[in-house]
N, CA and C of each residue as an Amber inpcrd file, in Angstrom:
protein
   702
  98.3130000  73.5110000  50.6280000  97.8450000  74.8480000  50.9840000
  98.1660000  75.1700000  52.3950000  98.8160000  76.3190000  52.6400000
  99.1880000  76.6920000  54.0080000  97.9600000  77.1660000  54.7700000
  97.8420000  76.5690000  55.9540000  96.6590000  76.9330000  56.7820000
  96.9510000  78.3020000  57.4630000  96.0260000  79.2650000  57.3250000
  96.2370000  80.5720000  57.9670000  96.4320000  80.4940000  59.4450000
  97.3460000  81.2750000  59.9730000  97.6150000  81.2970000  61.4020000
  96.3600000  81.6940000  62.1950000  95.5100000  82.6010000  61.6040000
  94.3470000  83.0510000  62.3640000  93.3630000  81.8880000  62.5400000
  93.2910000  80.9450000  61.7010000  92.4090000  79.7800000  61.8350000
  92.9190000  78.9230000  62.9700000  94.2220000  78.7080000  62.9980000
  94.8610000  77.9080000  64.1050000  94.6410000  78.6550000  65.4110000
  94.8310000  79.9770000  65.3810000  94.6940000  80.8330000  66.6200000
  93.2300000  80.6760000  67.1260000  92.2300000  80.7340000  66.2670000
  90.8560000  80.5950000  66.7120000  90.5980000  79.2170000  67.3310000
  91.2120000  78.1770000  66.7160000  90.9710000  76.7910000  67.2320000
  91.6350000  76.6560000  68.5840000  92.8550000  77.1360000  68.7830000
  93.4860000  77.0420000  70.0510000  92.7620000  77.8430000  71.1430000
  92.3430000  79.0940000  70.7000000  91.5910000  79.9100000  71.6330000
  90.3090000  79.2670000  72.1310000  89.6060000  78.6710000  71.1880000
  88.3360000  77.9540000  71.5380000  88.6180000  76.7980000  72.5070000
  89.6980000  76.1260000  72.2950000  90.0370000  75.0360000  73.2040000
  90.4520000  75.4950000  74.5870000  91.0890000  76.6770000  74.6540000
  91.4590000  77.2670000  75.9430000  90.1760000  77.7010000  76.6790000
  89.2680000  78.4040000  75.9380000  88.0430000  78.9280000  76.5570000
  87.1740000  77.7610000  77.0350000  87.1070000  76.7240000  76.2550000
  86.2320000  75.5960000  76.6550000  86.8590000  74.6720000  77.6930000
  88.1050000  74.8880000  78.0570000  88.7440000  74.1160000  79.0960000
  89.4870000  72.8680000  78.6040000  89.6020000  72.6660000  77.2720000
  90.3570000  71.5090000  76.8110000  91.8050000  71.6310000  77.2810000
  92.3320000  72.8600000  77.1930000  93.6530000  73.1420000  77.7510000
  93.5140000  73.8510000  79.0960000  93.8770000  73.2110000  80.1620000
  93.6990000  73.7650000  81.4950000  94.6590000  74.9480000  81.7130000
  94.2580000  75.8460000  82.6010000  95.1300000  76.9470000  82.9810000
  96.4100000  76.4450000  83.5770000  97.5020000  77.0060000  83.0980000
  98.8320000  76.6150000  83.5260000  99.4460000  75.4960000  82.7710000
  98.6670000  74.8010000  81.8870000  99.2230000  73.6770000  81.1380000
 100.1100000  74.1640000  80.0140000 101.0530000  73.2980000  79.6300000
 101.9930000  73.6510000  78.5640000 101.3170000  73.4800000  77.2130000
 101.7470000  74.3290000  76.2870000 101.2810000  74.2690000  74.8860000
 102.4800000  74.0130000  74.0230000 102.6640000  72.7900000  73.6940000
 103.8470000  72.4120000  72.8830000 103.5170000  72.4540000  71.3920000
 104.4130000  73.0640000  70.6520000 104.1570000  73.3040000  69.2380000
 103.9010000  71.9790000  68.5260000 104.7210000  70.9630000  68.7770000
 104.5470000  69.6600000  68.1300000 103.1630000  69.0100000  68.4130000
 102.7840000  69.0710000  69.6490000 101.4730000  68.5040000  70.0540000
 100.3320000  69.2420000  69.4160000 100.4160000  70.5370000  69.3850000
  99.3580000  71.3540000  68.7760000  99.3300000  71.1570000  67.2740000
 100.4600000  71.1090000  66.6410000 100.4990000  70.8180000  65.1960000
  99.8130000  69.5030000  64.8180000 100.0650000  68.4840000  65.6370000
  99.4660000  67.1740000  65.3520000  97.9440000  67.2530000  65.6370000
  97.5380000  67.9680000  66.6930000  96.1320000  68.0430000  67.0630000
  95.3240000  68.6600000  65.9600000  95.8190000  69.7730000  65.3940000
  95.0750000  70.4920000  64.3850000  95.4510000  70.1760000  62.9490000
  96.3350000  69.2440000  62.7770000  96.7230000  68.8290000  61.4400000
  97.4340000  69.9010000  60.5890000  98.3160000  70.6560000  61.2650000
  99.0120000  71.7240000  60.5490000 100.4970000  71.6380000  60.8410000
 101.2890000  72.4950000  60.2150000 102.7180000  72.5390000  60.5050000
 102.9410000  73.4100000  61.7770000 104.1860000  73.4420000  62.2240000
 104.4930000  74.2300000  63.4390000 104.4740000  75.7210000  63.1530000
 104.6100000  76.1380000  61.8650000 104.7030000  77.5680000  61.5920000
 103.4670000  78.3210000  61.9740000 102.2130000  77.8980000  61.5370000
 101.0370000  78.6270000  61.9900000 100.7890000  78.4890000  63.4430000
 101.1840000  77.3530000  64.0740000 101.0380000  77.2280000  65.5040000
 101.8420000  78.2630000  66.2180000 103.1380000  78.4330000  65.7870000
 104.0140000  79.4200000  66.4560000 103.4200000  80.8000000  66.3370000
 102.9090000  81.1700000  65.1460000 102.3380000  82.4880000  64.9610000
 101.0710000  82.6620000  65.8210000 100.2950000  81.6410000  65.9250000
  99.0750000  81.6610000  66.7230000  99.3840000  81.8550000  68.1880000
 100.3920000  81.1610000  68.6920000 100.7640000  81.2990000  70.1310000
 101.2520000  82.7190000  70.4370000 101.9140000  83.3650000  69.4390000
 102.3160000  84.7560000  69.6590000 101.1220000  85.6580000  69.7720000
 100.1290000  85.4220000  68.8810000  98.9050000  86.2610000  68.9300000
  98.1770000  86.0250000  70.2620000  98.0610000  84.7780000  70.6670000
  97.3460000  84.4760000  71.9070000  98.0710000  85.0060000  73.1090000
  99.3770000  85.0880000  73.0230000 100.1090000  85.7120000  74.1420000
  99.8060000  87.2220000  74.2170000  99.6940000  87.8620000  73.0450000
  99.3960000  89.2990000  73.0570000  97.9840000  89.5390000  73.5400000
  97.1090000  88.5250000  73.4230000  95.7010000  88.6680000  73.9000000
  95.5770000  88.3080000  75.3630000  96.6110000  87.7030000  75.9500000
  96.5440000  87.3740000  77.3830000  96.0600000  85.9400000  77.6850000
  95.8780000  85.0920000  76.6480000  95.5260000  83.7390000  76.9180000
  96.6930000  82.8150000  77.1310000  97.8630000  83.2670000  76.6700000
  99.0820000  82.4040000  76.7460000 100.1850000  83.2460000  77.3830000
 101.0590000  82.6140000  78.1360000 102.2690000  83.2460000  78.6480000
 103.4590000  82.3400000  78.3310000 104.6090000  82.9560000  78.1710000
 105.8760000  82.1780000  77.9680000 106.6770000  82.1710000  79.2480000
 106.9370000  80.9430000  79.7070000 107.6700000  80.7620000  80.9990000
 109.0560000  80.2280000  80.7290000 109.9970000  80.6510000  81.5160000
 111.3430000  80.1660000  81.4020000 111.4040000  78.6720000  81.7130000
 112.0540000  77.9210000  80.8760000 112.2580000  76.4680000  80.9840000
 110.9540000  75.6960000  80.7040000 109.8410000  76.3940000  80.4320000
 108.5780000  75.6770000  80.1850000 108.0070000  76.0510000  78.7780000
 108.3240000  77.2110000  78.3180000 107.8170000  77.6360000  76.9870000
 106.4080000  78.1850000  77.1590000 105.6100000  78.0090000  76.0880000
 104.2370000  78.5590000  76.1000000 103.3150000  77.7680000  77.0080000
 102.5390000  78.4430000  77.8200000 101.6290000  77.8500000  78.7310000
 100.3280000  78.6500000  78.7220000  99.2210000  77.9890000  79.0630000
  97.9830000  78.6800000  79.2230000  98.0780000  79.6250000  80.4260000
  97.6360000  80.8770000  80.2410000  97.7360000  81.8610000  81.3320000
  96.8690000  81.4400000  82.5160000  97.1940000  82.0480000  83.6610000
  96.4020000  81.7830000  84.9000000  96.0620000  83.1820000  85.4620000
  95.0140000  83.8010000  84.9250000  94.6220000  85.1370000  85.3980000
  94.1900000  85.1550000  86.8950000  94.5310000  86.2290000  87.5350000
  94.1000000  86.3820000  88.9000000  92.6640000  86.8160000  89.0040000
  92.0640000  86.7240000  90.1500000  90.6850000  87.1950000  90.3600000
  90.5760000  88.7000000  90.0280000  91.5920000  89.4630000  90.3940000
  91.5290000  90.9070000  90.1520000  91.6160000  91.2000000  88.6270000
  92.4330000  90.4130000  87.9360000  92.4600000  90.5920000  86.4450000
  91.0980000  90.2480000  85.8380000  90.5150000  89.1880000  86.3030000
  89.1770000  88.8030000  85.7920000  88.1400000  89.8920000  86.0850000
  88.1530000  90.4500000  87.2880000  87.2010000  91.4910000  87.6510000
  87.4160000  92.7400000  86.8070000  88.6940000  93.1180000  86.5520000
  88.9800000  94.2760000  85.7630000  88.4600000  94.0950000  84.3470000
  88.6780000  92.9060000  83.7600000  88.2070000  92.6890000  82.3720000
  86.7200000  92.7350000  82.2640000  86.0250000  92.2230000  83.2120000
  84.5360000  92.2620000  83.1700000  84.0840000  93.7250000  83.3540000
  84.7430000  94.4840000  84.1680000  84.3690000  95.9140000  84.3330000
  84.6340000  96.6800000  83.0400000  85.7490000  96.4510000  82.3750000
  86.0490000  97.1120000  81.1370000  84.9800000  96.7610000  80.0960000
  84.5910000  95.4880000  80.0080000  83.5480000  95.1300000  79.0280000
  82.2570000  95.8550000  79.3380000  81.8760000  95.9850000  80.6320000
  80.6420000  96.6090000  80.9890000  80.6630000  98.1040000  80.6570000
  81.9010000  98.6990000  80.6050000  82.0280000 100.1160000  80.2830000
  81.9710000 100.3370000  78.7460000  82.5550000  99.3510000  78.0090000
  82.6140000  99.5210000  76.5720000  81.3540000  99.1640000  75.8110000
  80.5600000  98.2760000  76.3050000  79.3320000  97.9110000  75.6300000
  78.3780000  99.0540000  75.4790000  78.1510000  99.8910000  76.4980000
  77.3120000 101.0690000  76.2520000  77.8810000 102.0500000  75.2170000
  79.1730000 102.2190000  75.1950000  79.8140000 103.0420000  74.1710000
  79.5530000 102.4710000  72.7710000  79.6800000 101.1680000  72.6600000
  79.3980000 100.5010000  71.4060000  77.9800000 100.7180000  70.9640000
  77.0280000 100.6410000  71.9000000  75.6000000 100.8450000  71.5140000
  75.3520000 102.2840000  71.0320000  75.9670000 103.2430000  71.7380000
  75.7980000 104.6490000  71.3420000  76.3620000 104.8680000  69.9530000
  77.5430000 104.2670000  69.6550000  78.1080000 104.4220000  68.2900000
  77.1880000 103.7500000  67.2810000  76.5860000 102.5720000  67.6420000
  75.7080000 101.8670000  66.7120000  74.5060000 102.7450000  66.3380000
  73.9820000 103.5150000  67.3010000  72.8500000 104.4070000  67.0540000
  73.2280000 105.4700000  65.9890000  74.4750000 105.7620000  65.8890000
  74.9300000 106.8120000  64.9260000  75.3740000 106.1920000  63.5940000
  75.7910000 104.9500000  63.6130000  76.4550000 104.3840000  62.4210000
  75.7760000 103.1310000  61.8350000  74.7870000 102.6120000  62.4320000
  74.1680000 101.3600000  62.0250000  73.6890000 101.4060000  60.6110000
  73.5580000 100.2850000  59.9800000  73.0120000 100.2370000  58.6140000
  71.6500000  99.5320000  58.7350000  70.9000000  99.5280000  57.6650000
  69.6150000  98.7970000  57.6810000  69.8450000  97.3010000  57.8060000
  70.9590000  96.8170000  57.2730000  71.2730000  95.3690000  57.4150000
  71.4980000  95.0100000  58.8500000  72.1730000  95.8690000  59.5980000
  72.3850000  95.6330000  61.0160000  71.0350000  95.5600000  61.7470000
  70.1910000  96.5350000  61.4910000  68.9080000  96.6030000  62.1250000
  68.0670000  95.3050000  61.8240000  68.1390000  94.8990000  60.6230000
  67.3660000  93.7040000  60.2040000  67.8300000  92.4520000  60.9830000
  69.1430000  92.3160000  61.1700000  69.6610000  91.1710000  61.9040000
  69.2640000  91.3210000  63.4110000  69.5000000  92.4870000  63.9380000
  69.1750000  92.6880000  65.3600000  67.7210000  92.4270000  65.7070000
  66.8170000  92.9670000  64.8440000  65.3900000  92.7190000  65.0800000
  65.0570000  91.2680000  64.9330000  65.6800000  90.5790000  63.9880000
  65.4480000  89.1490000  63.7720000  65.9090000  88.3570000  64.9980000
  67.0350000  88.6820000  65.6190000  67.5010000  88.0130000  66.7980000
  66.5800000  88.2730000  67.9830000  66.0780000  89.4970000  68.0950000
  65.1230000  89.7500000  69.1820000  63.8550000  88.9240000  69.0130000
  63.3300000  88.8480000  67.8030000  62.1390000  88.0320000  67.5450000
  62.4120000  86.5490000  67.9380000  63.5380000  86.0270000  67.5060000
  63.8700000  84.6560000  67.8180000  64.0050000  84.4450000  69.3400000
  64.6760000  85.3730000  70.0040000  64.7960000  85.2160000  71.4540000
  63.4830000  85.2380000  72.1840000  62.6150000  86.1780000  71.7490000
  61.3170000  86.2690000  72.3810000  60.4610000  85.0560000  72.1110000
  60.5540000  84.5360000  70.8750000  59.8070000  83.3270000  70.5130000
  60.2940000  82.1150000  71.3370000  61.6010000  81.9850000  71.5270000
  62.1380000  80.8930000  72.3310000  61.6640000  80.9920000  73.7730000
  61.6320000  82.1940000  74.2950000  61.1670000  82.4400000  75.6820000
  59.6880000  81.9870000  75.7980000  58.8550000  82.4260000  74.8510000
  57.4210000  82.0740000  74.9410000  57.1710000  80.5690000  74.8680000
  57.9880000  79.8940000  74.1130000  57.9030000  78.4550000  73.9770000
  58.6350000  77.6500000  75.0910000  59.3270000  78.3650000  75.9070000
  60.0620000  77.7030000  76.9590000  61.2660000  76.9360000  76.4830000
  61.7820000  77.3770000  75.3160000  62.9530000  76.7200000  74.7350000
  64.1730000  77.6020000  74.9920000  64.8280000  77.3050000  76.1520000
  65.9060000  78.1870000  76.5880000  67.2930000  77.7020000  76.2220000
  67.4200000  76.5800000  75.4700000  68.7040000  75.9890000  75.2480000
  69.6400000  76.9100000  74.4640000  69.1320000  77.6450000  73.5070000
  70.0570000  78.4560000  72.6750000  69.8930000  79.9550000  72.9430000
  69.2630000  80.3130000  74.0820000  69.1060000  81.7260000  74.3700000
  70.4470000  82.4250000  74.5690000  71.3880000  81.7420000  75.1840000
  72.7210000  82.3430000  75.4350000  73.4300000  82.6070000  74.1300000
  73.3000000  81.6280000  73.2050000  73.9600000  81.8660000  71.8740000
  73.3080000  83.0130000  71.1110000  71.9710000  83.0930000  71.2100000
  71.2770000  84.1980000  70.5310000  71.6860000  85.4980000  71.1530000
  71.8300000  85.5480000  72.4710000  72.2900000  86.7760000  73.1260000
  73.6440000  87.1810000  72.6870000  74.5480000  86.1740000  72.6030000
  75.8830000  86.4660000  72.1430000  75.9010000  87.0400000  70.7310000
  75.1090000  86.4330000  69.8100000  75.0190000  86.9580000  68.4360000
  74.4530000  88.3460000  68.4450000  73.4710000  88.6060000  69.3040000
  72.8840000  89.9710000  69.3570000  73.9900000  90.9970000  69.6980000
  74.7480000  90.7210000  70.7180000  75.7550000  91.7530000  71.1590000
  76.9140000  91.8170000  70.2030000  77.2280000  90.7180000  69.5260000
  78.2680000  90.7790000  68.5110000  77.7700000  91.6810000  67.3210000
  76.5470000  91.5100000  66.9220000  76.0220000  92.3000000  65.8300000
  75.9480000  93.7730000  66.2460000  75.5660000  94.0270000  67.4770000
  75.4750000  95.4160000  67.9640000  76.8750000  96.0710000  67.9170000
  77.8560000  95.2730000  68.2950000  79.2440000  95.8020000  68.2370000
  79.6440000  96.0650000  66.8010000  79.3310000  95.1610000  65.8530000
  79.6240000  95.4130000  64.4080000  78.9210000  96.6670000  63.9380000
  77.7550000  96.9880000  64.4150000  77.0140000  98.1290000  64.0110000
  77.6670000  99.4310000  64.4740000  78.5870000  99.3680000  65.4330000
  79.2430000 100.5760000  65.9050000  80.1540000 101.1640000  64.8230000
  80.5830000 100.3710000  63.8310000  81.4240000 100.8460000  62.7490000
  82.8150000 101.2560000  63.2130000  83.2770000 100.7370000  64.3480000
  84.5800000 101.0610000  64.8830000  85.4110000  99.7710000  64.9600000
  86.3230000  99.5300000  64.0500000  87.0960000  98.2880000  64.0440000
  87.8500000  98.0550000  65.3320000  88.4560000  99.1060000  65.9040000
  89.2040000  98.8930000  67.1590000  88.2750000  98.4740000  68.3050000
  87.1160000  99.0990000  68.3630000  86.1720000  98.8070000  69.4070000
  85.6250000  97.3710000  69.2480000  85.3170000  97.0330000  67.9880000
  84.8150000  95.6650000  67.7110000  85.8020000  94.6390000  68.1150000
  87.0770000  94.8220000  67.7120000  88.1390000  93.8590000  68.0390000
  88.2880000  93.7100000  69.5650000  88.2580000  94.8400000  70.2470000
  88.4590000  94.8080000  71.7230000  87.2980000  94.0860000  72.4020000
  86.0780000  94.3870000  71.9900000  84.9450000  93.7360000  72.5980000
  84.9070000  92.2210000  72.2900000  85.3200000  91.8390000  71.0830000
  85.3830000  90.4200000  70.7350000  86.3390000  89.7150000  71.6650000
  87.5280000  90.3300000  71.8550000  88.5730000  89.7120000  72.7460000
  88.0050000  89.6670000  74.1780000  87.3520000  90.7140000  74.6150000
  86.7880000  90.7040000  75.9990000  85.7170000  89.6200000  76.1700000
  84.9120000  89.3790000  75.1220000  83.9040000  88.3960000  75.2210000
  84.5450000  86.9820000  75.3650000  85.5590000  86.7460000  74.5470000
  86.2800000  85.4800000  74.6480000  86.8960000  85.2720000  76.0540000
  87.4770000  86.3340000  76.5850000  88.1740000  86.1660000  77.8660000
  87.2370000  86.0380000  79.0480000  86.0710000  86.7810000  78.9800000
  85.1160000  86.6330000  80.1040000  84.4610000  85.2550000  80.0300000
  84.2460000  84.7540000  78.8040000  83.6720000  83.3930000  78.7190000
  84.6450000  82.3410000  79.2780000  85.9060000  82.6390000  79.1930000
  86.9260000  81.7440000  79.6930000  86.9890000  81.7740000  81.2510000
  86.8500000  82.9970000  81.7570000  87.0330000  83.1990000  83.1850000
  85.7290000  83.0560000  84.0320000  84.5990000  83.2120000  83.3660000
  83.3200000  83.2370000  84.0980000  82.3120000  82.2500000  83.5650000
  81.4730000  81.7590000  84.4480000  80.2310000  81.0750000  84.0460000
  79.1530000  82.0030000  84.2150000  78.1210000  81.9710000  83.4100000
  77.0210000  82.9200000  83.4040000  75.7140000  82.2230000  83.7220000
  75.0500000  82.7240000  84.7420000  73.7770000  82.1760000  85.1300000
  72.6820000  82.6860000  84.2140000  71.6930000  81.8250000  83.9240000
  70.5770000  82.2710000  83.0990000  69.7340000  83.3020000  83.8900000
  69.2480000  84.3270000  83.2150000  68.4380000  85.3120000  83.9540000
  67.1450000  84.6760000  84.5010000  66.6930000  85.1850000  85.6380000
  65.4760000  84.6310000  86.2550000  64.2870000  84.9890000  85.4160000
  64.3140000  86.1290000  84.7250000  63.1950000  86.5760000  83.8690000
  63.7440000  86.8660000  82.4840000  63.9440000  85.8170000  81.6660000
  64.5170000  86.0340000  80.3380000  63.6480000  86.8570000  79.4300000
  62.3210000  86.8700000  79.6660000  61.4390000  87.7160000  78.8310000
  61.7920000  89.1900000  79.0070000  62.1750000  89.5820000  80.2300000
  62.5420000  90.9740000  80.4800000  63.7950000  91.3560000  79.7870000
  64.7790000  90.3790000  79.7510000  66.0450000  90.6600000  79.0780000
  65.8160000  90.9230000  77.5790000  64.9820000  90.0640000  76.9640000
  64.7540000  90.2640000  75.5290000  63.8940000  91.4760000  75.2120000
  62.9930000  91.8410000  76.1560000  62.2290000  93.0470000  75.9660000
  63.2100000  94.2870000  76.0020000  64.2010000  94.2190000  76.8830000
  65.1700000  95.3190000  76.9670000  66.0280000  95.3830000  75.7030000
  66.3670000  94.2180000  75.1630000  67.1050000  94.1700000  73.8760000
  66.2530000  94.8210000  72.7730000  64.9860000  94.4770000  72.7870000
  64.0860000  95.0910000  71.7570000  64.0480000  96.5870000  71.8990000
  63.9850000  97.1010000  73.1290000  63.9690000  98.5340000  73.3560000
  65.2720000  99.1470000  72.8980000  66.3930000  98.4420000  73.1340000
  67.6950000  98.9350000  72.6610000  67.7320000  99.0270000  71.1890000
  67.2090000  98.0390000  70.4850000  67.2030000  98.0780000  69.0040000
  66.3660000  99.2790000  68.5320000  65.2190000  99.5380000  69.2040000
  64.4150000 100.6880000  68.8320000  65.1660000 101.9960000  68.9600000
  65.9270000 102.1330000  70.0010000  66.7360000 103.3250000  70.2270000
  67.7950000 103.4530000  69.1920000  68.4480000 102.3360000  68.8410000
  69.4770000 102.3770000  67.8030000  68.8390000 102.7370000  66.4340000
  67.6590000 102.2210000  66.1550000  66.9550000 102.5690000  64.9520000
  66.6290000 104.0210000  64.8540000  66.2450000 104.6470000  65.9930000
  65.8560000 106.0790000  65.9970000  67.1110000 106.9880000  65.9540000
  68.2950000 106.4080000  66.1540000  69.4550000 107.2340000  66.2280000
  69.6460000 107.9080000  67.5560000  68.9810000 107.3920000  68.5560000
  69.0230000 107.9880000  69.9030000  70.2150000 107.3390000  70.6710000
  71.3970000 108.0040000  70.5260000  72.5880000 107.4880000  71.1290000
  72.5560000 107.3970000  72.6110000  72.0330000 108.4670000  73.2460000
  72.0130000 108.4330000  74.7200000  71.0890000 107.4180000  75.2880000
  69.9410000 107.2320000  74.6430000  69.0140000 106.1790000  75.1150000
  69.6390000 104.8190000  74.8870000  70.2750000 104.6320000  73.7660000
  70.9540000 103.3560000  73.5140000  72.0310000 103.0840000  74.5520000
  72.8130000 104.0780000  74.8780000  73.8320000 103.9990000  75.8640000
  73.2770000 103.6060000  77.2500000  72.1870000 104.2480000  77.6390000
  71.5410000 103.9930000  78.9360000  71.0300000 102.5220000  78.9980000
  70.3110000 102.1060000  77.9530000  69.7660000 100.7480000  77.9410000
  70.8720000  99.7000000  77.9180000  71.9000000  99.9840000  77.1250000
  73.0590000  98.9690000  77.0770000  73.7420000  98.9180000  78.4110000
  73.9080000 100.0160000  79.1040000  74.5250000 100.0080000  80.4150000
  73.7000000  99.1980000  81.3980000  72.3580000  99.3060000  81.3220000
  71.4810000  98.5280000  82.2000000  71.5920000  97.0160000  81.9210000
  71.6460000  96.6720000  80.6350000  71.8340000  95.2560000  80.2720000
  73.1930000  94.7410000  80.7100000  74.2020000  95.5620000  80.5720000
  75.5750000  95.1670000  80.9450000  75.6670000  94.9620000  82.4440000
  75.0060000  95.8460000  83.1950000  75.0370000  95.7230000  84.6680000
  74.3520000  94.3980000  85.1080000  73.2020000  94.0870000  84.5160000
  72.5150000  92.8770000  84.9120000  73.2830000  91.6790000  84.4710000
  73.8730000  91.7220000  83.2910000  74.6720000  90.5910000  82.7940000
  75.9070000  90.4020000  83.7080000  76.5040000  91.4830000  84.1170000
  77.6870000  91.3640000  84.9820000  77.3750000  90.7360000  86.3160000
  76.1840000  91.0350000  86.8590000  75.7870000  90.3900000  88.1200000
  75.5350000  88.8850000  88.0190000  75.3060000  88.4070000  86.7590000
  75.0370000  86.9880000  86.5610000  76.3350000  86.2130000  86.3410000
  77.4620000  86.8920000  86.2520000  78.7130000  86.2280000  86.0100000
  79.2930000  85.6550000  87.3370000  79.7500000  84.3990000  87.2880000
  80.3160000  83.8030000  88.4720000  81.7220000  83.2900000  88.0460000
  82.7150000  83.6990000  88.8320000  84.1280000  83.4160000  88.4740000
  84.3240000  81.8500000  88.5240000  84.9050000  81.3810000  87.4490000
  85.2390000  79.9400000  87.4330000  86.4270000  79.6820000  88.2930000
  86.3820000  78.6130000  89.0500000  87.5080000  78.1990000  89.8760000
  87.8250000  76.7690000  89.5200000  88.5040000  76.5460000  88.4030000
  88.7520000  75.1950000  87.9340000  89.6670000  74.4500000  88.9120000
  89.2640000  73.1770000  89.2040000  90.1280000  72.3740000  90.0540000
  91.2460000  71.7910000  89.1860000  92.4200000  71.7890000  89.7840000
  93.5690000  71.2090000  89.0270000  94.0920000  69.9930000  89.7890000
  93.7630000  68.8130000  89.2980000  94.2140000  67.6080000  90.0320000
  95.7200000  67.5590000  90.0840000  96.2410000  66.9180000  91.1100000
  97.7290000  66.8530000  91.3330000  98.4230000  66.1530000  90.2050000
  97.8560000  65.0960000  89.7160000  98.5500000  64.3520000  88.6280000
  97.5290000  63.8840000  87.5850000  97.5020000  64.6250000  86.4920000
  96.6130000  64.3010000  85.3950000  97.4880000  64.0490000  84.1940000
  97.4760000  62.8510000  83.6110000  98.3160000  62.5650000  82.4320000
  97.9700000  63.5080000  81.3050000  98.9940000  63.8680000  80.5020000
  98.7880000  64.7860000  79.3740000  97.7090000  64.2630000  78.4290000
  97.6360000  62.9970000  78.2340000  96.6100000  62.4550000  77.2980000
  95.2180000  62.7520000  77.7740000  95.0590000  62.9070000  79.0950000
  93.7140000  63.2380000  79.6260000  93.3900000  64.6980000  79.4600000
  94.4460000  65.5390000  79.3740000  94.2090000  66.9450000  79.2630000
  94.0690000  67.3650000  77.7920000  94.8370000  66.7210000  76.9090000
  94.7580000  67.0530000  75.5390000  94.3700000  65.8400000  74.7390000
  93.1810000  65.8830000  74.1920000  92.7160000  64.6860000  73.4700000
  93.6630000  64.3710000  72.2750000  94.0260000  63.1010000  72.1270000
  94.9180000  62.7640000  71.1040000  94.3360000  62.8480000  69.6780000
  93.0160000  62.7840000  69.5970000  92.4060000  62.8170000  68.2770000
  92.6380000  64.1680000  67.5940000  92.8600000  64.0900000  66.3300000
  93.1850000  65.3040000  65.5760000  91.9350000  66.1490000  65.3560000
  92.0550000  67.4490000  65.5320000  90.8790000  68.3300000  65.2930000
  91.1840000  69.1070000  63.9840000  90.2150000  69.0170000  63.0620000
  90.4080000  69.7500000  61.8410000  90.2520000  71.2610000  62.0390000
  91.1270000  72.0160000  61.3950000  91.0220000  73.4770000  61.5000000
  90.1760000  73.9940000  60.3370000  89.2580000  74.8980000  60.6880000
  88.4280000  75.4980000  59.6880000  89.1830000  76.5720000  58.9430000
  89.6920000  76.3030000  57.7660000  90.5360000  77.2070000  57.0560000
  89.7540000  78.3950000  56.5190000  88.3880000  78.2690000  56.5080000
  87.5680000  79.3910000  56.0170000  87.2410000  80.3700000  57.1050000
  87.6530000  80.0770000  58.2990000  87.3140000  80.9150000  59.4380000
  88.0170000  82.2710000  59.3350000  87.2860000  83.3430000  59.6490000
  87.8680000  84.6820000  59.5910000  88.1250000  85.2140000  60.9940000
  87.8600000  84.3940000  62.0370000  88.0190000  84.9250000  63.3580000
  89.5040000  84.9660000  63.7310000  89.8540000  85.8990000  64.5970000
  91.1800000  85.9640000  65.1170000  91.1390000  86.4510000  66.5660000
């Protein structure tokens, strides 16, 4: 069975975002094919997609390499994300379904419960799922795809500090869901902009150190990583 290129793409992207592949390092088709247990064909297609997304660049005499975004590029991407998330929330207020509301309210309850219990380990993941669901509720495929890509890239470029008052953050998310449920697009836009501004202030640009001589085996683990062929992410 041929492994879909989008599954290989998601696996490579995840490894770039998590730092398995350092910025500027080469991405050789043969090495990647062995790592993910696939042929070179889906790897080649995945690299083309990742280049279009800005995670990979093709260099003369070096081939595909992990991109090295500048500080200005990183700042611009974060600003674009902060501008688009309020638009997504306003669209969600107009287009959400009851299923979207059920998931959003459930995530808010979980987040608030974790805060009350002092269990902060998965708050960031819950927050990510909340904003992904809110984007899905916008009913705009182009906007959803763009926000998904921006989330991946900002996670790659930035570290995010935990909020000093997480209860306030989840209370604001609850208020945002209420506005979406009422169909109040302007209120949803205002609350989402406030959340995005606070989240943006918590982002700290990653400055990965690049040792002068690191053997390839240390940068790319030789163990093969299975690709989830059921994945629908791209």
